[in-house]
Short mmCIF file of C-alpha atoms and ligand atoms in Angstrom, two decimals:
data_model
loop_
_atom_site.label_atom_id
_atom_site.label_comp_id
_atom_site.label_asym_id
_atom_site.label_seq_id
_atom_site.Cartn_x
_atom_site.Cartn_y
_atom_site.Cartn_z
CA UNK A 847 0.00 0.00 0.00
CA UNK A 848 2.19 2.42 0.75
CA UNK A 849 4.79 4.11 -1.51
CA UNK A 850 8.01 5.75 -1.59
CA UNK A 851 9.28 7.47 1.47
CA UNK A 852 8.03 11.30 0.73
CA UNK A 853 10.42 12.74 3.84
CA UNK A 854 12.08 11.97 6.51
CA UNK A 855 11.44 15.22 8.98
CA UNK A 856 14.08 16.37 11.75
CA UNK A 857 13.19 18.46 14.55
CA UNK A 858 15.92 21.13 15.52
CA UNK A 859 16.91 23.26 18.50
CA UNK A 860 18.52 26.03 15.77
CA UNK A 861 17.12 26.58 11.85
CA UNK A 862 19.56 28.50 10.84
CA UNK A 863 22.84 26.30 12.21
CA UNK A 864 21.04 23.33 10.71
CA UNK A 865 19.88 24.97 7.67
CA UNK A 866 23.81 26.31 7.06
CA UNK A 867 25.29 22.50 8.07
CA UNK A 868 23.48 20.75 5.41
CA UNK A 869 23.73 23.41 2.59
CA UNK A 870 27.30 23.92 3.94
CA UNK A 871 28.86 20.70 5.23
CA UNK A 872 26.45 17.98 3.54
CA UNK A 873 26.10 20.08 0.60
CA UNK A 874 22.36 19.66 0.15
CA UNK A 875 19.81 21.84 -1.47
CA UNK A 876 18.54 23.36 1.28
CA UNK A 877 15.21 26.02 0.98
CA UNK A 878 14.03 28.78 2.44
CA UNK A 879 11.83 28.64 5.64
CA UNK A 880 8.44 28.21 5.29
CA UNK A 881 6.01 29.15 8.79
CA UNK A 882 3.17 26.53 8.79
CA UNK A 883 0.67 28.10 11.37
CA UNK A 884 -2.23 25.19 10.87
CA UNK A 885 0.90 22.66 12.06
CA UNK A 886 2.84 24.99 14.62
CA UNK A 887 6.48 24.90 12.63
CA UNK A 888 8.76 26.39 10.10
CA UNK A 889 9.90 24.12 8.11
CA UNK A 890 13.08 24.05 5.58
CA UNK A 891 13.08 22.18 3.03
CA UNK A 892 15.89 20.30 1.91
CA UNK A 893 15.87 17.97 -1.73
CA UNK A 894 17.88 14.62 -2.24
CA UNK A 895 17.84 13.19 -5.33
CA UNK A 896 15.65 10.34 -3.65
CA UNK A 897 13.56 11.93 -1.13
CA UNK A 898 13.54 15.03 0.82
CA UNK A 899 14.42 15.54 4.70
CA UNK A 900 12.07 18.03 6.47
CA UNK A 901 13.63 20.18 9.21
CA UNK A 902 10.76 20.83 12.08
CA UNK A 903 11.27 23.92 14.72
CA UNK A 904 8.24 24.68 16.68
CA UNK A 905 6.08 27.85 15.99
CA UNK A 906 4.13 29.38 18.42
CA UNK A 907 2.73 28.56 21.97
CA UNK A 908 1.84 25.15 21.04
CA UNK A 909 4.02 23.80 18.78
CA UNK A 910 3.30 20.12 18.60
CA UNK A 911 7.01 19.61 18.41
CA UNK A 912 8.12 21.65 21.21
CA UNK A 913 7.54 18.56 24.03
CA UNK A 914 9.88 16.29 21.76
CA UNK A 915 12.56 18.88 21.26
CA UNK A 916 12.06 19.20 25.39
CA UNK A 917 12.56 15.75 25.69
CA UNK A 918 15.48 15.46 22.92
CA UNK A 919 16.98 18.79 23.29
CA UNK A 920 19.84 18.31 20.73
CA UNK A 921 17.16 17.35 17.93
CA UNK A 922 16.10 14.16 16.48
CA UNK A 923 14.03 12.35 13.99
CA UNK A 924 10.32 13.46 14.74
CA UNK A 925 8.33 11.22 12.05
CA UNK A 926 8.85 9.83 8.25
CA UNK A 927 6.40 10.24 5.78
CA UNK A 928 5.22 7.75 3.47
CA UNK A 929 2.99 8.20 -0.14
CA UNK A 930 -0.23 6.70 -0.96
CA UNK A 931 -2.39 6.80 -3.70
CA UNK A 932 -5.84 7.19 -2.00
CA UNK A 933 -5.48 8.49 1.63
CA UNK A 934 -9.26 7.72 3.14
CA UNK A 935 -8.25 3.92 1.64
CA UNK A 936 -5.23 4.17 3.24
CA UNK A 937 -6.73 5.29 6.84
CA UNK A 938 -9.67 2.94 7.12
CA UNK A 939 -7.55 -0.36 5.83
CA UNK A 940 -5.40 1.16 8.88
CA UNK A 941 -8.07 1.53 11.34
CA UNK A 942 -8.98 -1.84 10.25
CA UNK A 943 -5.89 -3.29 11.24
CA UNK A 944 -6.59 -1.34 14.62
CA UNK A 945 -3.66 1.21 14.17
CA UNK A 946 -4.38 4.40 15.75
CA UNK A 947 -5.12 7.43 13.30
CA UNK A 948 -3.77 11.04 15.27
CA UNK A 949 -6.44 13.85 15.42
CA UNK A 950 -9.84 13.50 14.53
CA UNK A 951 -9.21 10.44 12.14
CA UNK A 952 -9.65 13.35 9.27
CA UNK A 953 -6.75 14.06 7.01
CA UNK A 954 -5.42 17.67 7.17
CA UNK A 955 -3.75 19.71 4.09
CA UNK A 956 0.78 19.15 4.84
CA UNK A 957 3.27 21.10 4.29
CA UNK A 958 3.33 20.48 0.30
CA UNK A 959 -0.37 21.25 -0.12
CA UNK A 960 -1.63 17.27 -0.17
CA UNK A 961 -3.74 15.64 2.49
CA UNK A 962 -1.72 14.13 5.39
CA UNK A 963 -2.68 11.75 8.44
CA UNK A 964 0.08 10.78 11.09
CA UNK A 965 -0.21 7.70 12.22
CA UNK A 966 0.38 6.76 16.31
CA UNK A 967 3.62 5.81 17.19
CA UNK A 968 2.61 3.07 19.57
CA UNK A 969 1.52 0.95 16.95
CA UNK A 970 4.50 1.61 14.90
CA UNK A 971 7.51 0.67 16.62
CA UNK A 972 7.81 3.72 18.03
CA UNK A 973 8.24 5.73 14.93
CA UNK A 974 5.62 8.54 14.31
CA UNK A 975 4.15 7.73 10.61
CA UNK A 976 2.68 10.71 8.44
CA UNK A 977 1.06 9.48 5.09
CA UNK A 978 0.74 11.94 2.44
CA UNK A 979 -1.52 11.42 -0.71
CA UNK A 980 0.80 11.81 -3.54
CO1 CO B 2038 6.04 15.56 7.49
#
């Protein structure tokens, strides 16, 4: 069911230092930062020829990454992000399976403009999953 790996997002204590090491020292195509407001980050996009890495730092009062980067105050990987074709399909073969669907079970519009759903992380070896229709 699922597809290729669409991201693989990083939460960080400092945009700009991580931003400059991998445009810098990895020498990755790194973007510009974009505020979400409906998801509480800015986010930087970075492209690999195979997928893209996402870097997460919290915006506003309640960011919903501002408890991880409390608990992992150096940064770490906050969730990957697989494609689908058909995203309700997706969530209700989940459900079905009894995996636990974040939010109200409804997708939301991501970062790139396509409906997303993030999986819980319980049920997924303790990896936070986002699907994105793609
Ligand atoms: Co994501």
């Amino acid at each position: 069911m699922i597809g290729r790996l669409n991201h693989v997002a990083i939460a960080v204590p400092d945009l700009e230092a991580a931003s400059a090491q991998y445009r810098d020292a990895l020498g990755a195509n790194v973007g510009a930062p974009q505020d979400e407001p409906d998801h509480g980050v800015t986010v930087v996009f970075i492209e690999l020829p195979n997928t893209k890495i996402e870097l997460l730092y919290p915006l506003g009062d309640n960011s919903p990454i501002q408890a991880f980067l409390d608990k992992n105050p150096s940064g770490g990987i906050h969730h990957v992000c697989y494609e689908v074709d058909d995203i309700l399909a997706a969530r209700d073969h989940l459900k079905s399976t009894g995996a636990r669907v974040l939010g109200d079970g409804n997708p939301k519009i991501g970062a790139h403009g396509k409906p997303v759903l993030f999986l819980h992380p319980k049920d997924f070896n303790g990896t936070l999953v986002e699907l994105e229709e793609a």
